[in-house]
Coordinates of C-alpha atoms and ligand atoms in Angstrom, one line a residue:
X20 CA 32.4 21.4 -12.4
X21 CA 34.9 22.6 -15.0
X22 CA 36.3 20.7 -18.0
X23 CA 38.8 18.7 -18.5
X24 CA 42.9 19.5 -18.8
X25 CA 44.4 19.8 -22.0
X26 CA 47.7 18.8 -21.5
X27 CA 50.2 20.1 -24.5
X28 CA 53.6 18.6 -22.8
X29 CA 54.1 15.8 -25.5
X30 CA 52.5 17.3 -28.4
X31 CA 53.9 17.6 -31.5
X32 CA 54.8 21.1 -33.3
X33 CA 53.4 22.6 -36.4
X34 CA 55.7 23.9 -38.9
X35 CA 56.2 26.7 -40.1
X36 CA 56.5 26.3 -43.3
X37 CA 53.4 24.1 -43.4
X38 CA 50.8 27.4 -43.0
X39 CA 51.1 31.0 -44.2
X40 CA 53.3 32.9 -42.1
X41 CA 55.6 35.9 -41.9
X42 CA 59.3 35.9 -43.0
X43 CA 60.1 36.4 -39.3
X44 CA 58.2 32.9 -38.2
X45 CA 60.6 30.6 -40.2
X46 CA 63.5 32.3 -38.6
X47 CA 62.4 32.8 -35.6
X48 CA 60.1 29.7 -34.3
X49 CA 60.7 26.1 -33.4
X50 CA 57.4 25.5 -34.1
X51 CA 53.5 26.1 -33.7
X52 CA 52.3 24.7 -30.7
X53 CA 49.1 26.2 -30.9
X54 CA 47.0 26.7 -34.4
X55 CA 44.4 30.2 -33.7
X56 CA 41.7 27.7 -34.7
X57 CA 42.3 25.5 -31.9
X58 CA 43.0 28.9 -29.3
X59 CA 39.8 30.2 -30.7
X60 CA 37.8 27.0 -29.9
X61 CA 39.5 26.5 -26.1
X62 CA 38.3 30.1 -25.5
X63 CA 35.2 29.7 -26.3
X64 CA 34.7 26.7 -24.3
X65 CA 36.0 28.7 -21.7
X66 CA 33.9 31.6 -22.1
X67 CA 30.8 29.0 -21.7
X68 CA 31.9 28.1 -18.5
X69 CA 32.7 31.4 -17.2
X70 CA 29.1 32.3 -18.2
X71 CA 27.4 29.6 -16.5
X72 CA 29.5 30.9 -13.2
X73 CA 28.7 34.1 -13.3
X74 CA 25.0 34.6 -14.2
X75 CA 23.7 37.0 -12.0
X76 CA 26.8 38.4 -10.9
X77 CA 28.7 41.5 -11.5
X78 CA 31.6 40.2 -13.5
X79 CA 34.8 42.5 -13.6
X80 CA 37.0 40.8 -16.3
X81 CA 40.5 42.3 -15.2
X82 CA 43.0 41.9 -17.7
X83 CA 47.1 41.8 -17.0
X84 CA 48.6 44.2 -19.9
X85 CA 49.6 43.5 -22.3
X86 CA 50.2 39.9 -22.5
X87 CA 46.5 39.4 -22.0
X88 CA 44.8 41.6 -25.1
X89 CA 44.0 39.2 -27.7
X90 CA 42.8 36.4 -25.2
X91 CA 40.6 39.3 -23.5
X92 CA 38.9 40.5 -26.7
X93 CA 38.2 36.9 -27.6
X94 CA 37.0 35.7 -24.4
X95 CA 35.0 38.5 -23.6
X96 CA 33.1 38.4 -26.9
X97 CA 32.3 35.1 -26.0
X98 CA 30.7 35.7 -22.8
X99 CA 27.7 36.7 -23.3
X100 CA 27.0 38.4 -19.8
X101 CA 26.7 41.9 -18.9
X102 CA 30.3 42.8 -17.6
X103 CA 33.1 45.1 -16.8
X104 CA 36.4 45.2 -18.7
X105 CA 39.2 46.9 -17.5
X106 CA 43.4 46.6 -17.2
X107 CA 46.0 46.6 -14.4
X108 CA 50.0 46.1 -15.3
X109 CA 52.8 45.0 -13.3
X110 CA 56.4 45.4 -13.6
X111 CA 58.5 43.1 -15.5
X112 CA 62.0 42.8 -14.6
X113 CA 64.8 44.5 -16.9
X114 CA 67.8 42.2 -18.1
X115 CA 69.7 40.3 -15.9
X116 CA 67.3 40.9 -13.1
X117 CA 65.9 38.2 -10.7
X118 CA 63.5 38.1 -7.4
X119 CA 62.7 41.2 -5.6
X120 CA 59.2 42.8 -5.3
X121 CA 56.5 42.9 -8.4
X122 CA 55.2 46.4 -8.3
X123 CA 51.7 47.7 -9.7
X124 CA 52.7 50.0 -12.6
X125 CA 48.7 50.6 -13.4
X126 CA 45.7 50.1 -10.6
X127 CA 42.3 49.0 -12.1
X128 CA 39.8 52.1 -13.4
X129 CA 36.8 50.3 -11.9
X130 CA 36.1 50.4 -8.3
X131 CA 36.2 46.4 -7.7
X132 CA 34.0 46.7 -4.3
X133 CA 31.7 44.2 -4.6
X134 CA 32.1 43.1 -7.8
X135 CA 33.0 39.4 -9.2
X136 CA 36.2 39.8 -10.1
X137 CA 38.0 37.8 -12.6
X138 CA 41.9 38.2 -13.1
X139 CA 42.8 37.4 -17.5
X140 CA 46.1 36.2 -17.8
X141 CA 48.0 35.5 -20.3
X142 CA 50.5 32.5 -18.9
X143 CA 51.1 31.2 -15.2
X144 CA 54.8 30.8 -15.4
X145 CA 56.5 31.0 -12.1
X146 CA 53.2 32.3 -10.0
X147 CA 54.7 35.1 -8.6
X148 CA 52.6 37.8 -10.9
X149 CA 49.4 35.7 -9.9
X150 CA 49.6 35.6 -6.3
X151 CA 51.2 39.2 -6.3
X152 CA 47.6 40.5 -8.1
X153 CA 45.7 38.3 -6.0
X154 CA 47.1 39.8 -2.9
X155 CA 46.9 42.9 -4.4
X156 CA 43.4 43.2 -5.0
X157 CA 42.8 42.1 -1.3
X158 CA 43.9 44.5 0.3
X159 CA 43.2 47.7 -2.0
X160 CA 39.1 46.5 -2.5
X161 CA 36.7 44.5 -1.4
X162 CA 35.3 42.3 -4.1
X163 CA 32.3 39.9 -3.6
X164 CA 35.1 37.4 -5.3
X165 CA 38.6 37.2 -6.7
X166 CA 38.9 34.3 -9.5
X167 CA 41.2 33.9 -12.3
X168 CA 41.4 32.9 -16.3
X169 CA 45.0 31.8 -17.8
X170 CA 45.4 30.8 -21.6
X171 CA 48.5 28.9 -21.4
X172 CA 50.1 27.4 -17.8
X173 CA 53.5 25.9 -17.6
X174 CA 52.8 24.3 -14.5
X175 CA 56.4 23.2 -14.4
X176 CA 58.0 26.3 -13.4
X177 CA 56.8 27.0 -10.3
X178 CA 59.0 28.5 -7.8
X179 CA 59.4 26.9 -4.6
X180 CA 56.7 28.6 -2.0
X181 CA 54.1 28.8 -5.5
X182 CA 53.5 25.4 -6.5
X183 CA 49.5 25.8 -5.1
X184 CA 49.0 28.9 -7.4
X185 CA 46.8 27.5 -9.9
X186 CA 43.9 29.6 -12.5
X187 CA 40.8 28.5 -11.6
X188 CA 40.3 28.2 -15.9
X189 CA 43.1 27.1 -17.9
X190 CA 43.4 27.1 -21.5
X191 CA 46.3 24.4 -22.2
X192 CA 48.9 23.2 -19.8
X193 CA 52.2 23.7 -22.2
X194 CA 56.1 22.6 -22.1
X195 CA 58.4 24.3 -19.9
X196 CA 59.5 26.7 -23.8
X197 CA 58.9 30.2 -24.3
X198 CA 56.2 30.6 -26.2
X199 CA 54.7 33.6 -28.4
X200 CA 52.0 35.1 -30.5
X201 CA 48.6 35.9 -29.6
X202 CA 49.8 38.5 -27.7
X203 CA 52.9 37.1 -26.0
X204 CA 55.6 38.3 -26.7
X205 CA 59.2 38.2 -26.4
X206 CA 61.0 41.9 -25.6
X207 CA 57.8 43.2 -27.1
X208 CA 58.4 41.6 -30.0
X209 CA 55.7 38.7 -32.0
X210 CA 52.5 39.9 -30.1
X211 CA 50.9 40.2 -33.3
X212 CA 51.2 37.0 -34.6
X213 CA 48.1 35.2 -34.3
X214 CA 49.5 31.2 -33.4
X215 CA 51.3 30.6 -30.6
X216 CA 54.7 29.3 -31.2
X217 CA 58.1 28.4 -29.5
X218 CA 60.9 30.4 -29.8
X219 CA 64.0 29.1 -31.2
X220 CA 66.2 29.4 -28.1
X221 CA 69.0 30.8 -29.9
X222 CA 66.6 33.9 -30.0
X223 CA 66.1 33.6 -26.3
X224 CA 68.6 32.8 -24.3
X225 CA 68.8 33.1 -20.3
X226 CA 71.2 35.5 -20.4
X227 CA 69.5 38.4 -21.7
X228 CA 65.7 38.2 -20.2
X229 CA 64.2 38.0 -16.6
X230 CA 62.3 34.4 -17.6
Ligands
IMP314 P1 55.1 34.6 -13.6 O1 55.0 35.7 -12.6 O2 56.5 34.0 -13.6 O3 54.0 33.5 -13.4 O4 55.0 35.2 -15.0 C1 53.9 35.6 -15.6 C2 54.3 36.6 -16.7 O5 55.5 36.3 -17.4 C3 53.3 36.4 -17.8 O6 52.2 37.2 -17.6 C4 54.0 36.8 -19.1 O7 54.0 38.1 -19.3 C5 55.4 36.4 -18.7 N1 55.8 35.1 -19.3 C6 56.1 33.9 -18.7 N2 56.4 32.9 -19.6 C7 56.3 33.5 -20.8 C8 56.5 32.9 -22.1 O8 56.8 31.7 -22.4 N3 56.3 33.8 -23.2 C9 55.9 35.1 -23.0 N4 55.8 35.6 -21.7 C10 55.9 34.8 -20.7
MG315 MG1 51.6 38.8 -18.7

């Protein structure tokens, strides 16, 4: 069927210091964990696969805003299908904030009846935003099916009652770090930066974000 894992857990970072970066990464970042060459080649793969599945179908590629832009554009590119491409968003929490309901803050702009629909997500983390989209989707249409498509899955933080939600294609497995870049961000911040890296956790500190 699919590929094989690639399992980041126990790799070893890239420094900074060792490719060109902005000012910001040397302060900021621990590390690379992931080079844009080597996210590049993962989607790619990826997008082979997806194309092999989908052949024939009417492939939705639904993206999660905003996290999921850069691995959307890439991915999509690389299919070389036919297919839809639209957004949805859910809420984030603010500071300090924890449990309680997600809520759709943007419904999709294509009618998903009978479409293959494929969710593009940036990072499983806890699988709360996963199954809550999932759900979602069932109940408000009726698509033929309802997959999904994670870059990065740090299948170590699952809360107890999500440990089965799982991508059906995933990038890299990675530590239980915040990462950012290539889109991710942290308070909005680093999306643009095209590696991913981990954030120093003096930046990020559990006291003043929801993750
Ligand atoms: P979940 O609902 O806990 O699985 O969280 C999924 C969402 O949390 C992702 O779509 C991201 O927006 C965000 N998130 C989780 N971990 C990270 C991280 O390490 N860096 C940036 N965003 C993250
Ligand atoms: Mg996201």
């Amino acid at each position: 069927m699919k590929d094989k894992i690639i399992d980041l857990r126990n790799t070893p970072l890239v420094a900074v210091s060792s490719i060109r970066s902005p000012k910001y990464a040397a302060r900021d970042f621990k590390g690379i964990l992931i080079l844009n060459g080597e996210i590049v080649l993962r989607t790619e793969k990826l997008s082979h696969d997806i194309q092999e599945e989908y052949k024939g179908k009417q492939l939705v590629l639904l993206g999660v805003l905003d996290g999921s832009v850069h691995f959307i554009k890439d991915l999509s590119e690389g299919i070389g299908l036919s297919l839809q491409r639209t957004f949805i968003k859910v809420s984030s929490y603010k500071q300090g904030t924890v449990g309680g309901d997600l809520e759709l803050l943007l419904t999709p702009m294509v009618n998903l009846d009978g479409k293959d629909v494929l969710i593009v997500e940036d990072i499983v983390d806890s699988g709360r935003t996963l199954r809550f989209i999932i759900n979602k989707l069932t109940n408000s249409f009726k698509p033929n099916s309802i997959k999904s498509c994670a870059l990065l899955d740090k299948v170590e933080r699952r809360l107890p009652g999500f440990e089965d939600v799982k991508a059906d294609y995933t990038g890299f497995i990675i530590p239980d770090e915040f990462v950012v870049g290539y889109g991710l961000d942290y308070a909005d911040n680093y999306r643009g930066y095209k590696h991913i890296a981990i954030l120093k956790p003096e930046i990020f500190s559990e006291n003043n974000s929801d993750k």
